[in-house]
Every structure is written in C-alpha cells, then in structure tokens.
PDB file of C-alpha atoms in Angstrom:
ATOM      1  CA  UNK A   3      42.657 -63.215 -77.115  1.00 39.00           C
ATOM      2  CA  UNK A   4      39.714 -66.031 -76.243  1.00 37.00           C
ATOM      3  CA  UNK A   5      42.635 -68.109 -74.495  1.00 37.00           C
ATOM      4  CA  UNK A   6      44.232 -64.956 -72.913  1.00 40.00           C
ATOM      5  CA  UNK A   7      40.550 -64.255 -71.542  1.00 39.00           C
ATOM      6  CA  UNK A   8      39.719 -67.843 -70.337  1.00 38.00           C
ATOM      7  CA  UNK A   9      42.498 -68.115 -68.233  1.00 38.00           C
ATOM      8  CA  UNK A  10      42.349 -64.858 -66.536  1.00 39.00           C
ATOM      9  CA  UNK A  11      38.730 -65.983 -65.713  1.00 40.00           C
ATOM     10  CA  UNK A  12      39.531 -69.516 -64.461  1.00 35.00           C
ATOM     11  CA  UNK A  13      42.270 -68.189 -62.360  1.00 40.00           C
ATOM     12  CA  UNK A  14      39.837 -65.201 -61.044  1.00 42.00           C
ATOM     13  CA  UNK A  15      37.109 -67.726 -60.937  1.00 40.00           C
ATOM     14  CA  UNK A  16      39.048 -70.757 -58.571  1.00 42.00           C
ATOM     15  CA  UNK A  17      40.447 -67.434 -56.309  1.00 42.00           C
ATOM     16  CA  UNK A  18      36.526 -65.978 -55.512  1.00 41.00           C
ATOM     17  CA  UNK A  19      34.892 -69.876 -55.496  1.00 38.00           C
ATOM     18  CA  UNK A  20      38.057 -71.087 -52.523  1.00 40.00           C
ATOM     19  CA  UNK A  21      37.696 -67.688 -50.774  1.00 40.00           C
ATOM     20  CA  UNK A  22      33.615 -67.620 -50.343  1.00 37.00           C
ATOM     21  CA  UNK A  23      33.245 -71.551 -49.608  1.00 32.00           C
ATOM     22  CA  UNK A  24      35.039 -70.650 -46.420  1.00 35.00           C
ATOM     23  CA  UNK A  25      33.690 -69.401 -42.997  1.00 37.00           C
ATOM     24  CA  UNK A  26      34.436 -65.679 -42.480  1.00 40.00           C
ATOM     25  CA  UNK A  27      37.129 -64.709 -39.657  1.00 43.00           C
ATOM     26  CA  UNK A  28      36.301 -61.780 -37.157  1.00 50.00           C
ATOM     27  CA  UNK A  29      38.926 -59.600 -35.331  1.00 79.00           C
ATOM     28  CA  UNK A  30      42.310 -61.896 -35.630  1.00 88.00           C
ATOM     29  CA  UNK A  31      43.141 -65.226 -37.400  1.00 92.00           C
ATOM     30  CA  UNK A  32      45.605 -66.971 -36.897  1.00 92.00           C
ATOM     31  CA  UNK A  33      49.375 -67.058 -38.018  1.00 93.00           C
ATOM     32  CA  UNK A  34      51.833 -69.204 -39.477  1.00 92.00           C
ATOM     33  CA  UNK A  35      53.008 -69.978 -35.845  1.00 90.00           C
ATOM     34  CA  UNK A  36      49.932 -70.346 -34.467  1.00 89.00           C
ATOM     35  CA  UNK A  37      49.867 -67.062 -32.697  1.00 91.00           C
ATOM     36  CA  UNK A  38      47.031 -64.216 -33.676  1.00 92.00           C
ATOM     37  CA  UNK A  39      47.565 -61.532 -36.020  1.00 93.00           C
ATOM     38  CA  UNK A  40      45.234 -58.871 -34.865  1.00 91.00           C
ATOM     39  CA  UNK A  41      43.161 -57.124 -37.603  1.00 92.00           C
ATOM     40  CA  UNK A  42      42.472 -53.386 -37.692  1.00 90.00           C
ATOM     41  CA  UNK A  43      38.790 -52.146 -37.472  1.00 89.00           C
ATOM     42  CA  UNK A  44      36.958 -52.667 -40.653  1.00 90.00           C
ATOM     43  CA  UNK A  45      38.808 -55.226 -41.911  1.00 93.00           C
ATOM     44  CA  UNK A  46      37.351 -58.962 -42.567  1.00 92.00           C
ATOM     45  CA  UNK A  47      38.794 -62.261 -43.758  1.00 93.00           C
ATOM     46  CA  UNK A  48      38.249 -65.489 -45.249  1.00 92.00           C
ATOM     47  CA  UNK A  49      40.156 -68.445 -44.020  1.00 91.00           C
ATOM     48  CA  UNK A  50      41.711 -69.928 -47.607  1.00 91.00           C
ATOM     49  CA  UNK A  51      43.752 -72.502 -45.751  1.00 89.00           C
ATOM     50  CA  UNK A  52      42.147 -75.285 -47.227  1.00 85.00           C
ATOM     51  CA  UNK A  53      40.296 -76.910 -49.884  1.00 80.00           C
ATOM     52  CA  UNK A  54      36.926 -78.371 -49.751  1.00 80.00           C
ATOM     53  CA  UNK A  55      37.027 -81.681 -52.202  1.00 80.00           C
ATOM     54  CA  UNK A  56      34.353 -83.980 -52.466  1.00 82.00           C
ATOM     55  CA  UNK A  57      32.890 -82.924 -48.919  1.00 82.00           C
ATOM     56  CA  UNK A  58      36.063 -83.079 -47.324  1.00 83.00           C
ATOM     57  CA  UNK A  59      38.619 -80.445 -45.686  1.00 83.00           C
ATOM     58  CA  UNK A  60      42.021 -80.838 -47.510  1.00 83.00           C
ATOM     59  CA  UNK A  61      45.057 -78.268 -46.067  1.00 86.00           C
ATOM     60  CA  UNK A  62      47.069 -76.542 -48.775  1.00 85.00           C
ATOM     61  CA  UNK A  63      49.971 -76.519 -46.295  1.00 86.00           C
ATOM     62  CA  UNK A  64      50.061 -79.493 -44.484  1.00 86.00           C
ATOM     63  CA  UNK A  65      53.146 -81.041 -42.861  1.00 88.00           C
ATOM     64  CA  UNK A  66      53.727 -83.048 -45.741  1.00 90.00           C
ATOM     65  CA  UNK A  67      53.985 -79.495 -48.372  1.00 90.00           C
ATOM     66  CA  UNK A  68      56.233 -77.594 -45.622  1.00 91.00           C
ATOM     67  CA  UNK A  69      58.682 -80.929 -45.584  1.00 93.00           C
ATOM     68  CA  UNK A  70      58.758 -80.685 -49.573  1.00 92.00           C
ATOM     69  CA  UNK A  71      59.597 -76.946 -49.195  1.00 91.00           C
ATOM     70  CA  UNK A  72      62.480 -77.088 -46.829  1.00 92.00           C
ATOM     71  CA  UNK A  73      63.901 -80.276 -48.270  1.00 92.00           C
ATOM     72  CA  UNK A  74      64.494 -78.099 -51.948  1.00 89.00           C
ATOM     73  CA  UNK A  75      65.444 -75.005 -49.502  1.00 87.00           C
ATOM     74  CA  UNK A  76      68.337 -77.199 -47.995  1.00 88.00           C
ATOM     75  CA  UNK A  77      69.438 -78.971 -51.701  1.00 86.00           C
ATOM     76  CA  UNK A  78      69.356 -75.337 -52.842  1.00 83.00           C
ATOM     77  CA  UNK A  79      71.477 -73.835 -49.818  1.00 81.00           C
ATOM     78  CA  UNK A  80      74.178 -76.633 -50.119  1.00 81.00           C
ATOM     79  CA  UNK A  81      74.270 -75.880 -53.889  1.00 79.00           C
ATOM     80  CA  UNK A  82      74.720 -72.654 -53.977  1.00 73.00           C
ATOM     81  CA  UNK A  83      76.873 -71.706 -50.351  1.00 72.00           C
ATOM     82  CA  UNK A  84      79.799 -72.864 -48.140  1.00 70.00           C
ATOM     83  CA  UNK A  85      77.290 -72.775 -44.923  1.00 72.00           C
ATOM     84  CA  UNK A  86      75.441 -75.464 -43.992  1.00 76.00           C
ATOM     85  CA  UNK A  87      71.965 -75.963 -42.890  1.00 80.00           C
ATOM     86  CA  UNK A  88      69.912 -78.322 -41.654  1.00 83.00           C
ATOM     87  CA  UNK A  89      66.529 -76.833 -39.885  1.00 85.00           C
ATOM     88  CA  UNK A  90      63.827 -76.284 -41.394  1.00 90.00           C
ATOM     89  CA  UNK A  91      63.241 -73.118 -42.995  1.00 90.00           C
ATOM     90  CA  UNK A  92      60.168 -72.644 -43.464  1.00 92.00           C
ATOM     91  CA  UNK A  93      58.460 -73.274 -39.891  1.00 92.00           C
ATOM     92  CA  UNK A  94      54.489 -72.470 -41.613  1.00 93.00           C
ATOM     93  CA  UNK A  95      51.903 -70.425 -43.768  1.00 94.00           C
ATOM     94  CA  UNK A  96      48.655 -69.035 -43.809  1.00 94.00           C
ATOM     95  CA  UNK A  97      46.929 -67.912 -46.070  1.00 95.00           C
ATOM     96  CA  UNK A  98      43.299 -65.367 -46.109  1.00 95.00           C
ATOM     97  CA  UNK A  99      41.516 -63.271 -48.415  1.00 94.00           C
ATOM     98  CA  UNK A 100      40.392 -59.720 -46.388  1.00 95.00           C
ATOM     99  CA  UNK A 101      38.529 -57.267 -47.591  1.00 95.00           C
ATOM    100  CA  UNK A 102      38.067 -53.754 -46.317  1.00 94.00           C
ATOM    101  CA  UNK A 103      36.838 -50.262 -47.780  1.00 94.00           C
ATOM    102  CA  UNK A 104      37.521 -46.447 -47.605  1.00 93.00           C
ATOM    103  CA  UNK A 105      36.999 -43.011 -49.833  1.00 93.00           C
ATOM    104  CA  UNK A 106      38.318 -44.903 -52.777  1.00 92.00           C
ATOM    105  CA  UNK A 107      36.185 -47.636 -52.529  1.00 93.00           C
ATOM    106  CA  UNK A 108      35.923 -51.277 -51.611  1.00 95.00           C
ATOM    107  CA  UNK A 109      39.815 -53.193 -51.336  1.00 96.00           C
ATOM    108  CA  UNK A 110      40.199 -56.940 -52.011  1.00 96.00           C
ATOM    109  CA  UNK A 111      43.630 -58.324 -51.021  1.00 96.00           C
ATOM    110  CA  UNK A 112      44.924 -61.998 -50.036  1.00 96.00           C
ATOM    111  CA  UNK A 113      46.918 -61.738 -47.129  1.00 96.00           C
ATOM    112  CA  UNK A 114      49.835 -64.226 -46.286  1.00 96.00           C
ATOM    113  CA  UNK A 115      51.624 -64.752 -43.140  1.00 95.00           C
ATOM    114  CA  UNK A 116      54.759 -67.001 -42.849  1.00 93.00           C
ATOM    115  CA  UNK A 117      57.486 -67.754 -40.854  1.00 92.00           C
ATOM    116  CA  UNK A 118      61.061 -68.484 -41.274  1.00 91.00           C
ATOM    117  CA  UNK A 119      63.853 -69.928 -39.097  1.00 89.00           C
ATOM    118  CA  UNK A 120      65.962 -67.048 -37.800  1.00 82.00           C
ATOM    119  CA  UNK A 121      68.519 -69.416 -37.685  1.00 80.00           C
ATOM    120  CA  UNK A 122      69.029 -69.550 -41.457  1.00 78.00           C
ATOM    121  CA  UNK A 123      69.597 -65.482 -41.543  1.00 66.00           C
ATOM    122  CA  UNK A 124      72.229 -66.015 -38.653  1.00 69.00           C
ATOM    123  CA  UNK A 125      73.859 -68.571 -41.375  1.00 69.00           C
ATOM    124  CA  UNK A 126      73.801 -66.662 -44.532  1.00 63.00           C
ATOM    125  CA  UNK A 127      73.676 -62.840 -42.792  1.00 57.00           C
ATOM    126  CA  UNK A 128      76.316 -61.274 -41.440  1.00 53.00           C
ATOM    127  CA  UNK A 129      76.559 -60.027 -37.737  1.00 53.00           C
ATOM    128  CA  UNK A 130      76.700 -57.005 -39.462  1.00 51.00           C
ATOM    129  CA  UNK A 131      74.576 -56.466 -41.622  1.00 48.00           C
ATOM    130  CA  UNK A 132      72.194 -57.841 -38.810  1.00 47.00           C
ATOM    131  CA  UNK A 133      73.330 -55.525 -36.547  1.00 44.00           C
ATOM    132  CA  UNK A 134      73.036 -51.527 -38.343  1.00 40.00           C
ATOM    133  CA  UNK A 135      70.053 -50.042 -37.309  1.00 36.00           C
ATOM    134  CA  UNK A 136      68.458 -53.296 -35.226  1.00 40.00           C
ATOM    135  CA  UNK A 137      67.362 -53.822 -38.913  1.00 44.00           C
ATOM    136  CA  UNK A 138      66.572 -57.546 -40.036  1.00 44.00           C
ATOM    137  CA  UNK A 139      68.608 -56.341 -43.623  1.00 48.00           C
ATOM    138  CA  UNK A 140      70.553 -53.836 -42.222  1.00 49.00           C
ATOM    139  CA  UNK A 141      69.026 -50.699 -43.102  1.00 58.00           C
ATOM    140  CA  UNK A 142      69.647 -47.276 -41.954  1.00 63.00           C
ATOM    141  CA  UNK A 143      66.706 -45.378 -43.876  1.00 73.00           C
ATOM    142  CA  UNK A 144      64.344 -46.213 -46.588  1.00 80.00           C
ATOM    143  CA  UNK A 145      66.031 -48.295 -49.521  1.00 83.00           C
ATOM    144  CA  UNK A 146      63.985 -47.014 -53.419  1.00 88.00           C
ATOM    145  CA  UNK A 147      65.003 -49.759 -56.059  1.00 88.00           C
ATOM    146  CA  UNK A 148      66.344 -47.774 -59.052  1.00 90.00           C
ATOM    147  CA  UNK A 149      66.113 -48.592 -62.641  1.00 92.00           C
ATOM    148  CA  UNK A 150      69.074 -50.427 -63.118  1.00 92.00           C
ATOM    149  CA  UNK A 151      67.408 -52.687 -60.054  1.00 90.00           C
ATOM    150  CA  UNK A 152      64.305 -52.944 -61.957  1.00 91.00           C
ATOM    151  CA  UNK A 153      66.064 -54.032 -64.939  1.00 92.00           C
ATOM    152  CA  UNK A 154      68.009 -56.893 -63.553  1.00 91.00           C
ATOM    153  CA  UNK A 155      64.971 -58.065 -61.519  1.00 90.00           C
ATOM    154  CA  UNK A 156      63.630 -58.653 -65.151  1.00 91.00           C
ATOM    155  CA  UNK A 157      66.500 -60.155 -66.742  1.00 92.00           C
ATOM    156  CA  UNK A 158      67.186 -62.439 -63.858  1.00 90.00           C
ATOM    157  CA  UNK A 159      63.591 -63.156 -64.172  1.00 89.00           C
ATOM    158  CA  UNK A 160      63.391 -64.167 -67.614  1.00 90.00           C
ATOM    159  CA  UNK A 161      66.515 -66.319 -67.471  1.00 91.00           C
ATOM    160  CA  UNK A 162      65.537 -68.110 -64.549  1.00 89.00           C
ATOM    161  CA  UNK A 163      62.148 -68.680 -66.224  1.00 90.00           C
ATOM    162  CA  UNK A 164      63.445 -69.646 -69.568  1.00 92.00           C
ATOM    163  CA  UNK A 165      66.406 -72.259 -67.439  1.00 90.00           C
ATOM    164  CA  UNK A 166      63.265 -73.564 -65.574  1.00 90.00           C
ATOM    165  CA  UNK A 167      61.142 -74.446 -68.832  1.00 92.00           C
ATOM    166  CA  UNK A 168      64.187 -75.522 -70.961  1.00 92.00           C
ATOM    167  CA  UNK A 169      64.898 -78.540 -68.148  1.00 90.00           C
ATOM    168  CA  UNK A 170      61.223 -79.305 -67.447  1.00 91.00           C
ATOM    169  CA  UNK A 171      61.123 -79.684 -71.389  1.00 92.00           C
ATOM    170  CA  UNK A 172      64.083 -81.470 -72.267  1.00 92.00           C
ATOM    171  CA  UNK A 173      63.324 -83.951 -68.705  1.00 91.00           C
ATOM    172  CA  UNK A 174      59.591 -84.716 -70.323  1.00 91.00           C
ATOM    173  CA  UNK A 175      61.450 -85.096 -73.801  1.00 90.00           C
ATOM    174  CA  UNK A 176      63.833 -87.731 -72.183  1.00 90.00           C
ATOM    175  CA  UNK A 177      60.846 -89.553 -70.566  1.00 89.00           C
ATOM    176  CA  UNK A 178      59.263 -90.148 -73.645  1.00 87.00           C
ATOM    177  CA  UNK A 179      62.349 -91.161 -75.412  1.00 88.00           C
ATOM    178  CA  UNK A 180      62.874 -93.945 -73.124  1.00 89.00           C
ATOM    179  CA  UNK A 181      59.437 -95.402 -73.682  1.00 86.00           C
ATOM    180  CA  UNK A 182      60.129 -95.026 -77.369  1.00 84.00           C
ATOM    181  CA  UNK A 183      63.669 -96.911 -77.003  1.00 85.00           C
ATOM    182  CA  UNK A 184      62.070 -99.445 -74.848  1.00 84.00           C
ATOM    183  CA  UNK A 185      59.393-100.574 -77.688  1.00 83.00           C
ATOM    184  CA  UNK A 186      55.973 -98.751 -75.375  1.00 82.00           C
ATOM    185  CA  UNK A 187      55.982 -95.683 -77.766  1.00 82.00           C
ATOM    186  CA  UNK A 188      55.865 -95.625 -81.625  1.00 86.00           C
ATOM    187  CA  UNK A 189      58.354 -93.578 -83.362  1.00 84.00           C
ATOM    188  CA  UNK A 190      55.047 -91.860 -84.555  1.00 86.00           C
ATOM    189  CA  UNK A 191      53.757 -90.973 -81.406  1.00 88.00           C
ATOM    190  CA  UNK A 192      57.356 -89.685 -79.863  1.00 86.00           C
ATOM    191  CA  UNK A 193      57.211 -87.300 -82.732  1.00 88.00           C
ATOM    192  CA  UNK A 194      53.967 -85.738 -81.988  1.00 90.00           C
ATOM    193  CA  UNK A 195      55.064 -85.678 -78.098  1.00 89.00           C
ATOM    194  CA  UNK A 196      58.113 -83.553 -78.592  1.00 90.00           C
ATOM    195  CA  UNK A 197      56.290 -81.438 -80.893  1.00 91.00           C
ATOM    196  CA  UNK A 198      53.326 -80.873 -78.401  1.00 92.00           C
ATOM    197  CA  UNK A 199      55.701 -80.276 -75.399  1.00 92.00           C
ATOM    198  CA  UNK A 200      57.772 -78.080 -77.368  1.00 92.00           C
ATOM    199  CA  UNK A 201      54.451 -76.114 -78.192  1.00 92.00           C
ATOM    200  CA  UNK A 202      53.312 -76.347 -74.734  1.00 91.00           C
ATOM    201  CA  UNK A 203      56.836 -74.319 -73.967  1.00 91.00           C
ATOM    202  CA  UNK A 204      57.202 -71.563 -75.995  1.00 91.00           C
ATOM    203  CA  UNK A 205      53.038 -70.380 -74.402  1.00 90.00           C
ATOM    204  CA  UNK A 206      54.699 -70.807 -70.932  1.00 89.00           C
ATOM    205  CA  UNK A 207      57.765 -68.362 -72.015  1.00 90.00           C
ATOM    206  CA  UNK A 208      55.382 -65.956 -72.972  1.00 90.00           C
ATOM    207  CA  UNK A 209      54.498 -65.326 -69.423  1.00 91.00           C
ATOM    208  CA  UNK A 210      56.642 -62.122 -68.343  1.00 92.00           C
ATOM    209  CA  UNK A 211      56.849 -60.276 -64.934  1.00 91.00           C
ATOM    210  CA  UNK A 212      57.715 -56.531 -64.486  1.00 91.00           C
ATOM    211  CA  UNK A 213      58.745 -54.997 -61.645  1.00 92.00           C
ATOM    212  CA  UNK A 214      57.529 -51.529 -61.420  1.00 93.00           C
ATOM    213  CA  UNK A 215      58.807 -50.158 -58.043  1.00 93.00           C
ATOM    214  CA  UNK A 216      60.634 -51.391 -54.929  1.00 91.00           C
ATOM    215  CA  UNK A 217      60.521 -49.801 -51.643  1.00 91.00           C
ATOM    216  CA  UNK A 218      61.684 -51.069 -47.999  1.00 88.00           C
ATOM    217  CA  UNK A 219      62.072 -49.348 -44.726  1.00 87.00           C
ATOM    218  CA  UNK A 220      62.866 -49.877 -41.491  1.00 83.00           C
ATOM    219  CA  UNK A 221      60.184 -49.681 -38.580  1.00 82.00           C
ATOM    220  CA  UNK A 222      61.978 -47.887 -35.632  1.00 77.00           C
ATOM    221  CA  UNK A 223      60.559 -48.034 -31.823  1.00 73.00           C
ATOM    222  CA  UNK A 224      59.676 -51.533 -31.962  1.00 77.00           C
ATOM    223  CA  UNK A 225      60.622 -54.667 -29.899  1.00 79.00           C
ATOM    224  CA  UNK A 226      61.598 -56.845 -32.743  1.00 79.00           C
ATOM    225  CA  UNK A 227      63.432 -55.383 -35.538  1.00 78.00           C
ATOM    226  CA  UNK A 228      61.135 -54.656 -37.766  1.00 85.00           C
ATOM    227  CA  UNK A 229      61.079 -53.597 -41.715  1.00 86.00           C
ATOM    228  CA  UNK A 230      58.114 -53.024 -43.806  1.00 91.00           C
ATOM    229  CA  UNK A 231      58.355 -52.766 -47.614  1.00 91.00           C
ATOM    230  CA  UNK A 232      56.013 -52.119 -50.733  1.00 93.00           C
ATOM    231  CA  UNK A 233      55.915 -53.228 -54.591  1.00 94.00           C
ATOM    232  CA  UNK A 234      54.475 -52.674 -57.768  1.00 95.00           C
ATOM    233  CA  UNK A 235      54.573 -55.628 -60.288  1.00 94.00           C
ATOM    234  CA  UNK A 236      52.982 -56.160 -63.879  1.00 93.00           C
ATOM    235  CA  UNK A 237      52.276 -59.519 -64.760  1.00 91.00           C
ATOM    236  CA  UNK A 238      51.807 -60.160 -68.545  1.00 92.00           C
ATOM    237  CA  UNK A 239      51.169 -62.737 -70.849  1.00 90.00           C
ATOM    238  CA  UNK A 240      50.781 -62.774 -74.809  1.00 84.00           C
ATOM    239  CA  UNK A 241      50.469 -58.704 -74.780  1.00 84.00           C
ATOM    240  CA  UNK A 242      47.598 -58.973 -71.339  1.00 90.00           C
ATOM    241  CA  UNK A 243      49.091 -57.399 -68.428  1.00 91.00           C
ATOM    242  CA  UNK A 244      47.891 -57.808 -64.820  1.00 93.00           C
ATOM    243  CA  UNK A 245      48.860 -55.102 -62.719  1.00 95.00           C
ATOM    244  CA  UNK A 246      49.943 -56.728 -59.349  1.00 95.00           C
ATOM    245  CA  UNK A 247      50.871 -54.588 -55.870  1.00 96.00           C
ATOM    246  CA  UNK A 248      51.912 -55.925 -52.598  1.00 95.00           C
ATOM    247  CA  UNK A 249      53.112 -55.168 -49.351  1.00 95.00           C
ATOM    248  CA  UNK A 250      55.076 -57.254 -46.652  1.00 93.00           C
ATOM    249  CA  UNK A 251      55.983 -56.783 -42.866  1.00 92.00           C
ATOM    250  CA  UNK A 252      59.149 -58.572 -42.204  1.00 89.00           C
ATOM    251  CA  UNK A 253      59.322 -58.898 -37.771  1.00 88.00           C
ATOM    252  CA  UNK A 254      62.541 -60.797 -36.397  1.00 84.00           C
ATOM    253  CA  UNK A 255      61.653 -61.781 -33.038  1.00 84.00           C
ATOM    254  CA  UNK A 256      64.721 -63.756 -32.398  1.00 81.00           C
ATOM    255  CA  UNK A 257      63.551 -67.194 -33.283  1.00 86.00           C
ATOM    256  CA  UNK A 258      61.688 -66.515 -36.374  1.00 87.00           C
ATOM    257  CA  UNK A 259      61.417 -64.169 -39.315  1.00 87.00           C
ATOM    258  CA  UNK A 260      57.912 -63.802 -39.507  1.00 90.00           C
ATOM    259  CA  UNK A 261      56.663 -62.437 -42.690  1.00 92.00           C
ATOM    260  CA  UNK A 262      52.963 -60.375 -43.227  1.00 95.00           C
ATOM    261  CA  UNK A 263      52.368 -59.752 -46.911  1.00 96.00           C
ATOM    262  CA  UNK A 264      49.253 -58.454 -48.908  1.00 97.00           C
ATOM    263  CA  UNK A 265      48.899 -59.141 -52.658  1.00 96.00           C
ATOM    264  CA  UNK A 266      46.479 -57.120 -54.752  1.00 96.00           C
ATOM    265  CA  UNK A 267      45.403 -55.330 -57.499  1.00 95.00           C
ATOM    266  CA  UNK A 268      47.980 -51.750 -57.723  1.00 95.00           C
ATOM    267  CA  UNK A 269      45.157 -49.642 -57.516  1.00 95.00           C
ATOM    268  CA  UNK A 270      44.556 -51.092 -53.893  1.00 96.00           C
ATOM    269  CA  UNK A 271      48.400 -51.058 -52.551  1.00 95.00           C
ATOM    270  CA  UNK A 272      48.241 -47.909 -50.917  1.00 95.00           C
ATOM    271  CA  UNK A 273      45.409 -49.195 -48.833  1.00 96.00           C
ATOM    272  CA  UNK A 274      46.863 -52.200 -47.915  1.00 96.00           C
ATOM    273  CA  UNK A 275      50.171 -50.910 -47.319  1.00 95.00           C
ATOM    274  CA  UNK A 276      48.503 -48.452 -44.303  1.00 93.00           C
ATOM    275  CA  UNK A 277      46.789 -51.889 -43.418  1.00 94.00           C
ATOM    276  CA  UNK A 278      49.998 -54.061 -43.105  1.00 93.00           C
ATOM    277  CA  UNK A 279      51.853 -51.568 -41.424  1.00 90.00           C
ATOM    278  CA  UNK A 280      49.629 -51.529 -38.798  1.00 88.00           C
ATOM    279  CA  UNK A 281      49.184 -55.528 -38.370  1.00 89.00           C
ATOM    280  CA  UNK A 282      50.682 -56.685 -35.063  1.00 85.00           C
ATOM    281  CA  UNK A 283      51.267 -60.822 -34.134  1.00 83.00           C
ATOM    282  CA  UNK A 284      49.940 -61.114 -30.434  1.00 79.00           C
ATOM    283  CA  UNK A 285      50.031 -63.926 -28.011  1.00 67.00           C
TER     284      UNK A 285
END
C-alpha cells in the first residue's frame, strides 16, 4: 500500500510542480498548428509545454520527439497495411493544464491539442466512410460502445501490454547475456539481473486499464466535419484504481485532423465535455 501511495503522489506531485512553474495563459493559447484555440469565459490555463531544468526552458515536443513519433507511425503503417505512407503524421502537440469552476465546484483538467495529417485518413479511410454524414468516421448519429466493446478494449489492452513487457524483458535479458558471454558480467551477477528484471515485470503487469463508457457523435452545422466524443476510464494498479474521464473534439479541416482533448478526474467530465464542445481553433 506505501508503494501504491508513493507513486500516486510522485506522479500527482511532478503534474501540480510542471503546471504552476509556468506563466498562466489568458483568453486563447495556442495550438498544435500554431493557430489559437479560443477559451470560453471562466476558463484559465497553464502553458505545460516545457520543462524548466537547471534554469533552462526544455520543450517536451520539440522537432526532434515529433520525428521519433512519425518515424514508429510509418514502421508501424508498413507493418501492419498494403498502403503506403510517407508524411508525417503527426504535424504537432500542445499541451495545458486549465482550470475552471461551476455549482459543483472547482474543475482541474489537462487539455491537449494535436494535429494529424489528413492525408493519412485519405490512405487508410475509405471515400466512404469519409463521406456519410460529412463525418471524419462516418457517422450518422451518436455511436454508445456496448459491453462486448468494453470488453475487448480490455483484452486487447492487456495483451498488448503483456506483448510490450514480455519483449522489453526478454531484449534487457539478451543485453545482459551478451556482456556475460563476452567475459564483462559474472555468471553471478547475470543471475541477479534476470531475476531483478523479471521482478521489475510482473509490478509493471499489474497496471490494468478499464474502460467504463464510450460515446462519439457527430457535430452537424459546422464548416469542417466535425465529431466530438466522451470516455470514462479506470486506471488501476495492485487493487488502487484511478478513475480517469476525458473528452476529445476531432475537426477535419481538409489538411489536418486536428484533435482537442481534456483528461480528468470522472467526477469533472461532464464539465469538461460542455467545455470542449464549445472550443473553436481561430486564425
């Protein structure tokens, strides 16, 4: 429980420390494309788009992270598809902590915007599906995730989690064997390696994510097609559970998918999901 405890406070701590060392925004900040996103009335945020280290400014998504990002995006697409691409997915992110408050109280949320090269939807989407409704996924009316949806969210979840840990393990295993066969580890040593990484993940496959609810609409009467969607998500580890809730604004405008999302505590999401539905990107 101590451990379970600690890091829910280190995690909690590093979010509130990043937010507050940062100067506080006004009406609009900025985008991932470098546009505004115009906030509603009452509504503040904190510019968490870099890190102050040792008196310095350093940017959590420089040029240098977005490259990393669409390199695996591209490996991944030619992988897994017959298409080929070769943009760049992700075009940028940003990334703010706002704050606002009504008749329920006071709302903390970390708000995200993103954008993503319509030209990878027009490769993996169909005309189609692009097409019914003016809707970016092709919807007609609201879409409610059922159980059986729910379900395989978690199963796909756990065996992509358990695939991911199993190869970081046995590649960390492999490292140490070669410094072992190459005379720079002791038999001794290489022992208590493979036990301690093997320890290390079984505490990581304790970490389990449930999704609650799942529900996306189109937005009709806009310019761009437009579809706005909200979650519920519980995030648990060694018998803890973190209730998580988020909303997202998805806007194609024809060059870019840009993406508004809000992560939060549940008890907040209704709040926020009135407040990303009425976020607008302006010139």
């Amino acid at each position: 429980m101590v451990m379970k405890k600690t890091l829910v406070s280190i995690v909690a701590a590093g979010l509130v420390s990043l937010a507050t060392s940062l100067p506080v925004g006004a009406a609009s900040v900025e985008s991932a494309t470098g546009t505004s996103i115009a906030l509603p009335t009452g509504i503040t945020a904190t510019d968490m788009n870099a890190l102050d280290v040792n008196g310095k400014k350093v940017a959590l998504f420089d040029a240098k992270t977005l490259a990393v990002v669409n390199t695996n995006v591209r490996k991944s697409l030619a992988k897994n598809s017959a298409n080929t691409y070769e943009g760049d997915a992700l075009k940028g992110i940003r990334l703010y902590q706002v704050q606002g408050t009504d008749t329920d109280g006071h709302h903390v949320g970390y708000l995200v915007s993103c954008a993503w090269d319509d030209q990878l939807a027009k490769t993996f989407v169909s005309p189609k599906d692009r097409q019914v409704a003016g809707s970016y996924w092709g919807l007609q009316e609201s879409v409610k995730a059922s159980p059986k949806d729910l379900k395989a969210f978690h199963e796909g979840f756990r065996q992509e989690q358990d695939k991911s840990i199993d190869n970081q393990t046995q590649s960390k295993i492999k490292t140490y064997e070669s410094y072992a066969k190459a005379g720079a580890m002791p038999p001794a040593r290489l022992a208590d390696m493979k036990d301690s990484i093997q320890r290390e993940a079984a505490l990581y496959k304790l970490l389990d994510a449930n999704l609650g609810s799942l529900i996306i609409s189109p937005v009709v009467g806009q310019t761009h097609p437009t579809t706005v969607g909200t979650w519920s998500l519980a995030l648990s580890y060694d018998g803890f559970s973190l209730p998580l809730g988020g909303s997202f604004k998805a806007i194609d405008d024809g060059t870019n998918l840009n993406v508004l999302g809000i992560l939060s505590i549940d008890a907040s999401r209704p709040y926020w999901h009135q407040v990303i539905r009425n976020l607008q990107i302006v010139k």
